[in-house]
Amino acid sequence: MNHAVELDRVTVSYRENIALHDISLTVEKGAFVAVVGPNGAGKTTLLTLINGLGTLQHGRVHIFNTLLTTRTINRIRRDIGYVPQHVNIDPRMPICVYDVVMLGRYPRIGMFRNPSKEDHRIVTGICERIGITDLVLKPIGHLSGGEAQKVSLARALAQEPRLLLLDEPTANLDPRAQHEIKDLIEKAYERDRLTVFFVTHILDHLPLVCSHAVLLKKGTIVAEGRIKDVFTRARLTEVYEHPVEPPIMNKEALNA
Ligand code: ATP
C-alpha cells in the first residue's frame, strides 16, 4: 500500500463542539494536498489529528500504514514536520535561530542527548537552503514575520520528515515573502519527495505543484480529489457562501 494518510470515519470534538464529523480520507505518498475551507471548517483540527495530537471520539487514523495509537505515536511523529499557524515568541526568549532549527532534530536525537556532527551538518545545510544563514545567531524573538516563517519551515525540514503539515504558512506575509515561502516549500517537496498538506483559505497562495485538494465545511469533507475536479467555481462559491474563482494552478496559463 502506498498511503501516507488514511482516516477512517473519524470524529473529533472539543467538548460538545464537533470539529470534524465522520470524515474518511486516503492520501497517497507523494501527494501535495491543499486543505481549503472557510474559517472554522476544521482545517487546523485535521492537521492536528494527522499530527497525532487530536483526541478521537470515533474512527481510526493510519499514517504510513501504521495505526496511530499511544504506543505508535512517538515513532510516527518522528516522520511528521509541522509548521503551525501562529508562533508567538516572547522577544526576551534567550534562544537563537540556530537552536530553534536544531529543535527539529530532537525527535531523532532523543531527549537529553547532544547533537552529533551529522546533526550540525544537517542544520547548517538547511539554513543555507532556506536562506537564513545570516540570521543563525539572532534571537528568535527579533525576526520579521517572513523570517520567522522561514525559521519555522527550516525547523520542520531539519527533522527530515516524510510528511510535512503546513498551517497557513503564507498568512500575514507581504507578496514577496509569500512567494519566497511558496518557492521554498515547492523545492523541499520536489527535492525530498515529501507528502505535503497545505492549509489555506487563500487559494492564490497555493504552490503550483499542488496536486490534490480537500474542501472542508463545518467539519465535513465537501469534496476531495484532483485539484481540477475539486476547485470548481460553483463548489467554491457554495462552500464559501461568496463568489470565489478557482485559482490558476497551471504554470503555462500563468505565463500566458
Ligand atoms: P481557521 O481558518 O479560522 O483557522 P479552521 O478551518 O482551521 O479555521 P479549526 O481551527 O480546526 O478550523 O476549528 C474547527 C472548529 O473547532 C471551530 O468551530 C473552532 O471554534 C473549534 N475549535 C478549534 N480548536 C478548539 C479548541 N481548542 N477548543 C474548543 N473548540 C475549538
CSV table of C-alpha atoms and ligand atoms in Angstrom, one decimal:
chain,number,residue,atom,x,y,z
A,1,MET,CA,0.0,0.0,0.0
A,2,ASN,CA,1.2,3.5,-0.9
A,3,HIS,CA,-0.8,5.5,1.5
A,4,ALA,CA,0.6,8.4,3.6
A,5,VAL,CA,-2.6,9.1,5.4
A,6,GLU,CA,-5.8,7.2,5.9
A,7,LEU,CA,-8.6,8.5,8.0
A,8,ASP,CA,-11.5,6.1,8.6
A,9,ARG,CA,-14.8,7.6,9.8
A,10,VAL,CA,-13.1,10.0,12.1
A,11,THR,CA,-14.9,12.3,14.5
A,12,VAL,CA,-13.1,14.9,16.6
A,13,SER,CA,-14.8,17.2,19.1
A,14,TYR,CA,-13.8,19.9,21.6
A,15,ARG,CA,-16.4,19.2,24.4
A,16,GLU,CA,-19.8,19.5,22.8
A,17,ASN,CA,-18.4,21.2,19.6
A,18,ILE,CA,-17.8,18.7,16.8
A,19,ALA,CA,-14.9,20.0,14.7
A,20,LEU,CA,-14.7,17.0,12.3
A,21,HIS,CA,-17.7,14.8,11.7
A,22,ASP,CA,-17.3,11.2,10.5
A,23,ILE,CA,-14.7,12.0,7.8
A,24,SER,CA,-12.8,9.5,5.7
A,25,LEU,CA,-9.8,10.3,3.5
A,26,THR,CA,-7.0,8.5,1.8
A,27,VAL,CA,-3.9,10.3,0.6
A,28,GLU,CA,-1.2,8.6,-1.4
A,29,LYS,CA,2.5,9.1,-0.6
A,30,GLY,CA,4.0,12.0,-2.6
A,31,ALA,CA,0.7,13.9,-2.9
A,32,PHE,CA,0.7,17.7,-2.4
A,33,VAL,CA,-2.7,18.3,-0.8
A,34,ALA,CA,-4.4,21.7,-0.4
A,35,VAL,CA,-6.7,21.8,2.6
A,36,VAL,CA,-9.2,24.5,2.0
A,37,GLY,CA,-12.4,25.9,3.5
A,38,PRO,CA,-13.8,28.8,5.4
A,39,ASN,CA,-12.9,29.9,8.9
A,40,GLY,CA,-13.9,27.2,11.5
A,41,ALA,CA,-14.2,24.5,8.8
A,42,GLY,CA,-11.9,22.2,10.7
A,43,LYS,CA,-8.6,22.6,8.7
A,44,THR,CA,-6.3,23.1,11.7
A,45,THR,CA,-8.1,20.3,13.5
A,46,LEU,CA,-7.5,18.0,10.6
A,47,LEU,CA,-3.7,18.8,10.7
A,48,THR,CA,-3.6,18.3,14.4
A,49,LEU,CA,-5.3,14.9,14.1
A,50,ILE,CA,-2.8,13.8,11.4
A,51,ASN,CA,0.0,15.1,13.6
A,52,GLY,CA,-1.2,12.6,16.3
A,53,LEU,CA,-2.3,15.3,18.7
A,54,GLY,CA,-6.1,15.3,18.3
A,55,THR,CA,-8.5,13.4,20.6
A,56,LEU,CA,-10.5,11.0,18.6
A,57,GLN,CA,-14.2,10.4,19.5
A,58,HIS,CA,-14.6,7.8,16.8
A,59,GLY,CA,-12.6,6.3,13.9
A,60,ARG,CA,-9.1,5.3,13.1
A,61,VAL,CA,-6.0,7.0,11.7
A,62,HIS,CA,-3.2,5.3,9.8
A,63,ILE,CA,0.0,7.2,9.0
A,64,PHE,CA,2.3,5.4,6.5
A,65,ASN,CA,0.2,2.3,7.1
A,66,THR,CA,0.7,2.3,10.8
A,67,LEU,CA,-2.3,2.7,13.1
A,68,LEU,CA,-2.0,5.7,15.3
A,69,THR,CA,-2.1,4.6,19.0
A,70,THR,CA,-0.5,5.8,22.2
A,71,ARG,CA,2.1,3.1,21.5
A,72,THR,CA,3.0,4.1,17.9
A,73,ILE,CA,2.5,7.9,18.2
A,74,ASN,CA,6.1,8.8,19.0
A,75,ARG,CA,7.5,6.7,16.2
A,76,ILE,CA,5.0,8.1,13.7
A,77,ARG,CA,5.6,11.7,14.8
A,78,ARG,CA,9.3,11.4,14.0
A,79,ASP,CA,8.3,11.4,10.4
A,80,ILE,CA,5.9,14.4,10.6
A,81,GLY,CA,7.1,18.0,10.3
A,82,TYR,CA,4.7,20.7,11.4
A,83,VAL,CA,4.7,24.4,10.6
A,84,PRO,CA,2.0,25.9,12.9
A,85,GLN,CA,-0.3,28.8,12.0
A,86,HIS,CA,0.9,31.2,14.8
A,87,VAL,CA,4.3,31.2,16.5
A,88,ASN,CA,4.0,33.6,19.5
A,89,ILE,CA,7.5,34.2,20.8
A,90,ASP,CA,8.5,36.4,23.7
A,91,PRO,CA,11.2,38.8,22.3
A,92,ARG,CA,13.1,38.2,25.5
A,93,MET,CA,13.4,34.4,24.8
A,94,PRO,CA,17.1,33.6,25.1
A,95,ILE,CA,17.4,31.3,22.2
A,96,CYS,CA,18.8,31.9,18.7
A,97,VAL,CA,17.6,30.9,15.3
A,98,TYR,CA,20.2,28.1,15.0
A,99,ASP,CA,19.0,26.5,18.2
A,100,VAL,CA,15.4,26.7,17.1
A,101,VAL,CA,16.2,24.9,13.8
A,102,MET,CA,18.2,22.3,15.8
A,103,LEU,CA,15.0,21.6,17.9
A,104,GLY,CA,13.7,19.9,14.7
A,105,ARG,CA,16.4,17.3,15.1
A,106,TYR,CA,15.4,16.3,18.7
A,107,PRO,CA,12.8,13.7,17.7
A,108,ARG,CA,15.7,11.9,16.0
A,109,ILE,CA,18.5,12.8,18.5
A,110,GLY,CA,16.4,11.9,21.6
A,111,MET,CA,15.9,13.7,24.8
A,112,PHE,CA,18.9,14.6,27.0
A,113,ARG,CA,21.4,13.8,24.2
A,114,ASN,CA,23.7,16.2,22.4
A,115,PRO,CA,23.5,16.8,18.7
A,116,SER,CA,26.2,15.0,16.7
A,117,LYS,CA,28.4,16.4,14.0
A,118,GLU,CA,25.9,15.0,11.5
A,119,ASP,CA,23.0,16.9,13.2
A,120,HIS,CA,25.1,20.1,13.0
A,121,ARG,CA,25.8,19.4,9.3
A,122,ILE,CA,22.1,18.9,8.5
A,123,VAL,CA,21.0,22.1,10.4
A,124,THR,CA,23.8,24.2,8.7
A,125,GLY,CA,22.8,22.8,5.3
A,126,ILE,CA,19.1,23.5,5.8
A,127,CYS,CA,19.8,27.1,7.0
A,128,GLU,CA,21.7,27.6,3.7
A,129,ARG,CA,18.9,26.1,1.6
A,130,ILE,CA,16.3,28.2,3.3
A,131,GLY,CA,18.5,31.3,3.1
A,132,ILE,CA,18.7,32.1,6.8
A,133,THR,CA,22.4,31.6,7.4
A,134,ASP,CA,22.9,35.3,8.2
A,135,LEU,CA,20.2,35.0,10.9
A,136,VAL,CA,21.5,32.0,12.8
A,137,LEU,CA,22.8,34.0,15.8
A,138,LYS,CA,19.8,36.3,16.0
A,139,PRO,CA,17.5,35.9,19.0
A,140,ILE,CA,14.3,34.1,17.8
A,141,GLY,CA,12.1,36.9,19.1
A,142,HIS,CA,13.8,39.5,16.9
A,143,LEU,CA,12.6,38.3,13.5
A,144,SER,CA,10.2,39.7,10.9
A,145,GLY,CA,7.1,37.7,10.1
A,146,GLY,CA,8.7,36.4,6.8
A,147,GLU,CA,12.0,35.5,8.6
A,148,ALA,CA,10.1,33.7,11.4
A,149,GLN,CA,8.1,31.7,8.9
A,150,LYS,CA,11.4,30.6,7.2
A,151,VAL,CA,12.8,29.5,10.5
A,152,SER,CA,9.7,27.6,11.3
A,153,LEU,CA,10.0,25.8,7.9
A,154,ALA,CA,13.7,25.1,8.5
A,155,ARG,CA,12.9,23.6,11.9
A,156,ALA,CA,10.3,21.3,10.3
A,157,LEU,CA,12.7,20.3,7.5
A,158,ALA,CA,15.6,19.7,9.9
A,159,GLN,CA,13.5,16.8,11.2
A,160,GLU,CA,13.9,15.2,7.8
A,161,PRO,CA,10.1,14.4,7.7
A,162,ARG,CA,8.3,12.3,5.2
A,163,LEU,CA,5.1,14.2,5.8
A,164,LEU,CA,5.0,18.0,6.1
A,165,LEU,CA,2.0,19.7,7.6
A,166,LEU,CA,1.7,23.4,6.9
A,167,ASP,CA,-0.9,25.6,8.5
A,168,GLU,CA,-1.4,28.8,6.5
A,169,PRO,CA,2.4,29.2,6.0
A,170,THR,CA,1.9,32.3,3.9
A,171,ALA,CA,-0.7,34.1,6.0
A,172,ASN,CA,0.2,37.7,7.1
A,173,LEU,CA,3.3,37.9,4.8
A,174,ASP,CA,3.9,40.5,2.2
A,175,PRO,CA,3.7,39.4,-1.5
A,176,ARG,CA,7.5,38.8,-1.8
A,177,ALA,CA,7.7,36.8,1.4
A,178,GLN,CA,4.7,34.8,0.3
A,179,HIS,CA,6.4,34.0,-3.0
A,180,GLU,CA,9.7,33.0,-1.2
A,181,ILE,CA,8.0,30.7,1.2
A,182,LYS,CA,5.9,29.0,-1.5
A,183,ASP,CA,9.1,28.6,-3.6
A,184,LEU,CA,11.0,27.0,-0.7
A,185,ILE,CA,8.1,24.6,0.0
A,186,GLU,CA,7.9,23.6,-3.6
A,187,LYS,CA,11.6,22.9,-3.7
A,188,ALA,CA,11.6,20.9,-0.5
A,189,TYR,CA,8.6,18.9,-1.8
A,190,GLU,CA,10.4,18.0,-5.0
A,191,ARG,CA,13.8,17.5,-3.5
A,192,ASP,CA,12.8,15.4,-0.6
A,193,ARG,CA,9.8,13.6,-2.2
A,194,LEU,CA,7.6,14.6,0.7
A,195,THR,CA,3.9,14.3,1.2
A,196,VAL,CA,2.5,17.7,2.0
A,197,PHE,CA,-0.7,19.1,3.5
A,198,PHE,CA,-1.0,22.8,2.9
A,199,VAL,CA,-3.8,24.6,4.8
A,200,THR,CA,-5.1,27.9,3.4
A,201,HIS,CA,-8.2,29.8,2.6
A,202,ILE,CA,-6.5,32.0,0.2
A,203,LEU,CA,-6.4,29.9,-3.0
A,204,ASP,CA,-3.9,32.1,-4.8
A,205,HIS,CA,-1.4,31.2,-2.0
A,206,LEU,CA,-1.2,27.5,-3.2
A,207,PRO,CA,2.0,26.4,-4.8
A,208,LEU,CA,1.7,25.3,-8.4
A,209,VAL,CA,2.9,21.8,-7.5
A,210,CYS,CA,-0.3,21.2,-5.6
A,211,SER,CA,-1.9,18.1,-7.0
A,212,HIS,CA,-4.9,17.3,-4.7
A,213,ALA,CA,-7.4,19.2,-2.6
A,214,VAL,CA,-9.7,18.6,0.3
A,215,LEU,CA,-12.5,21.0,0.6
A,216,LEU,CA,-13.9,21.3,4.2
A,217,LYS,CA,-17.0,23.0,5.5
A,218,LYS,CA,-18.4,22.8,9.0
A,219,GLY,CA,-16.3,19.7,9.9
A,220,THR,CA,-17.2,17.6,6.9
A,221,ILE,CA,-15.4,16.9,3.6
A,222,VAL,CA,-17.5,18.5,0.8
A,223,ALA,CA,-15.2,17.3,-1.9
A,224,GLU,CA,-11.7,15.8,-2.3
A,225,GLY,CA,-9.6,14.5,-5.2
A,226,ARG,CA,-7.5,16.0,-8.0
A,227,ILE,CA,-7.4,19.8,-7.8
A,228,LYS,CA,-9.1,20.5,-11.2
A,229,ASP,CA,-12.1,18.4,-10.1
A,230,VAL,CA,-12.4,19.8,-6.6
A,231,PHE,CA,-11.9,23.5,-7.3
A,232,THR,CA,-14.8,24.4,-9.5
A,233,ARG,CA,-16.4,27.9,-9.3
A,234,ALA,CA,-19.8,26.5,-8.3
A,235,ARG,CA,-18.4,24.4,-5.5
A,236,LEU,CA,-16.1,27.0,-4.1
A,237,THR,CA,-18.8,29.6,-4.2
A,238,GLU,CA,-21.2,27.2,-2.4
A,239,VAL,CA,-18.7,26.4,0.3
A,240,TYR,CA,-17.6,30.0,1.0
A,241,GLU,CA,-21.1,31.3,0.5
A,242,HIS,CA,-19.5,34.0,-1.6
A,243,PRO,CA,-18.4,34.2,-5.2
A,244,VAL,CA,-14.9,32.5,-5.5
A,245,GLU,CA,-12.9,31.9,-8.6
A,246,PRO,CA,-10.8,28.8,-8.9
A,247,PRO,CA,-7.1,29.5,-8.7
A,248,ILE,CA,-4.9,29.3,-11.8
A,249,MET,CA,-2.9,26.2,-11.0
A,250,ASN,CA,-1.1,25.8,-14.3
A,251,LYS,CA,2.3,27.3,-15.0
A,252,GLU,CA,1.6,27.7,-18.7
A,253,ALA,CA,-1.6,29.6,-18.0
A,254,LEU,CA,0.2,31.9,-15.6
A,255,ASN,CA,3.0,32.7,-18.1
A,256,ALA,CA,0.5,33.4,-20.9
B,1,ATP,P1,-9.5,29.0,10.5
B,1,ATP,O1,-9.5,29.0,9.1
B,1,ATP,O2,-10.2,30.1,11.2
B,1,ATP,O3,-8.1,28.8,11.2
B,1,ATP,P2,-10.1,26.1,10.7
B,1,ATP,O4,-10.8,25.7,9.5
B,1,ATP,O5,-8.6,25.8,10.9
B,1,ATP,O6,-10.3,27.7,11.0
B,1,ATP,P3,-10.4,24.8,13.3
B,1,ATP,O7,-9.4,25.7,14.0
B,1,ATP,O8,-10.0,23.4,13.0
B,1,ATP,O9,-10.9,25.5,11.9
B,1,ATP,O10,-11.7,24.8,14.2
B,1,ATP,C1,-12.8,24.0,13.9
B,1,ATP,C2,-13.9,24.2,14.9
B,1,ATP,O11,-13.4,23.7,16.2
B,1,ATP,C3,-14.3,25.6,15.2
B,1,ATP,O12,-15.7,25.6,15.4
B,1,ATP,C4,-13.5,26.0,16.4
B,1,ATP,O13,-14.2,27.0,17.1
B,1,ATP,C5,-13.4,24.7,17.2
B,1,ATP,N1,-12.1,24.6,17.9
B,1,ATP,C6,-10.9,24.6,17.4
B,1,ATP,N2,-10.0,24.5,18.4
B,1,ATP,C7,-10.7,24.4,19.6
B,1,ATP,C8,-10.3,24.3,21.0
B,1,ATP,N3,-9.0,24.2,21.3
B,1,ATP,N4,-11.3,24.3,21.9
B,1,ATP,C9,-12.6,24.4,21.5
B,1,ATP,N5,-13.0,24.5,20.2
B,1,ATP,C10,-12.1,24.5,19.3
